[in-house]
Structure formats: structure tokens, C-alpha cells
XYZ file of C-alpha atoms in Angstrom:
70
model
C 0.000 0.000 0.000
C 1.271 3.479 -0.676
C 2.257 5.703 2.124
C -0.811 8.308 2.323
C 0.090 11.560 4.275
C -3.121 13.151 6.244
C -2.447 16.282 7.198
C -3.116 17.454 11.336
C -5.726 20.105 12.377
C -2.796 22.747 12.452
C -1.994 22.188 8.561
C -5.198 21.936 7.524
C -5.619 25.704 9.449
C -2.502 27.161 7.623
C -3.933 26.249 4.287
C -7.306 27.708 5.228
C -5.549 31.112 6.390
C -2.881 31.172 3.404
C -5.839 30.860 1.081
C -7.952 33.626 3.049
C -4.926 35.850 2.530
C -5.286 35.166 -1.337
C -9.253 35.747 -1.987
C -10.760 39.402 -1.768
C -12.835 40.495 1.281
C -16.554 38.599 0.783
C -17.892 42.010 -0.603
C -15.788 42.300 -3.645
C -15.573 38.462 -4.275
C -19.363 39.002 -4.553
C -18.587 42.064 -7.332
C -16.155 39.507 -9.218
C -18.423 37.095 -9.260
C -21.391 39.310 -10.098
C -19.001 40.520 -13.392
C -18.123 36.874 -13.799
C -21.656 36.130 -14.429
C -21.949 38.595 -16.918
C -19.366 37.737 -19.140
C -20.920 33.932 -19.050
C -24.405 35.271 -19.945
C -23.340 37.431 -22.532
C -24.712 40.393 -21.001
C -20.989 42.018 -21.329
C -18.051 41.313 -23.611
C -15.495 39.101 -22.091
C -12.521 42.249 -22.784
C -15.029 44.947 -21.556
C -15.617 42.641 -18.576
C -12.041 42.325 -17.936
C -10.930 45.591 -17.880
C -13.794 46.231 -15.703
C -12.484 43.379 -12.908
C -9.021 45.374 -13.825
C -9.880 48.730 -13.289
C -11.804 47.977 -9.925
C -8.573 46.577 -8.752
C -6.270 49.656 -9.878
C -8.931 51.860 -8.057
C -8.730 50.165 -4.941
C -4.975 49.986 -4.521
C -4.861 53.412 -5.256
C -7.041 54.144 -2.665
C -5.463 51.956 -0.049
C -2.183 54.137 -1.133
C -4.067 57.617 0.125
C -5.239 55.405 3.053
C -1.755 54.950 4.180
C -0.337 58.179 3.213
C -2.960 60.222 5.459
């Protein structure tokens, strides 16, 4: 039989928080997924829809930038 490795409690509870660190707060994962929907449906253009999700993120770093600065 091959050697199976099941990872402890602890692991498992890095890998939760690692990924938590990746995804967007719930809020803007619900935006992304809102434009997501509308590039399946055909209600926008995949490029328009894109540069959309693009320019949403360019806004908000710039924000968090005058957040810091003040």
C-alpha cells in the first residue's frame, strides 16, 4: 500500500488562512463574481468585462495608497 500523508488540524488551518490571505474580502468576491456572471451570460463582452475586474482593482490599490499616506 502506498504511504498516504493526512495532514493534522494545524496544517489543515494554515492552508485555510494562506488561502484567506489570497481571496478578496466577501464584498468584492461578490462584485467579481457578479461581473463573472456577466461575461458567461453574454450580457458584457469578455474584454469589456475584464478591464472592468481590472480597473476595480487599480482603483482600490490606489485608494489603499491615500489610506496609508494620510
Amino acid at each position: 500500500m502506498p504511504a498516504v500523508h493526512i495532514p493534522s488540524r494545524d496544517e489543515l488551518a494554515f492552508a485555510v488562512n494562506t488561502a484567506r490571505t489570497c481571496l478578496p474580502s466577501p464584498p468584492r468576491l461578490a462584485y467579481y463574481s457578479g461581473l463573472g456572471l456577466l461575461a458567461v451570460f453574454d450580457v458584457l463582452e469578455w474584454p469589456v468585462t475584464v478591464a472592468i475586474g481590472i480597473g476595480a482593482v487599480v482603483a482600490q490599490r490606489a485608494a489603499r495608497r491615500v489610506q496609508t499616506r494620510s
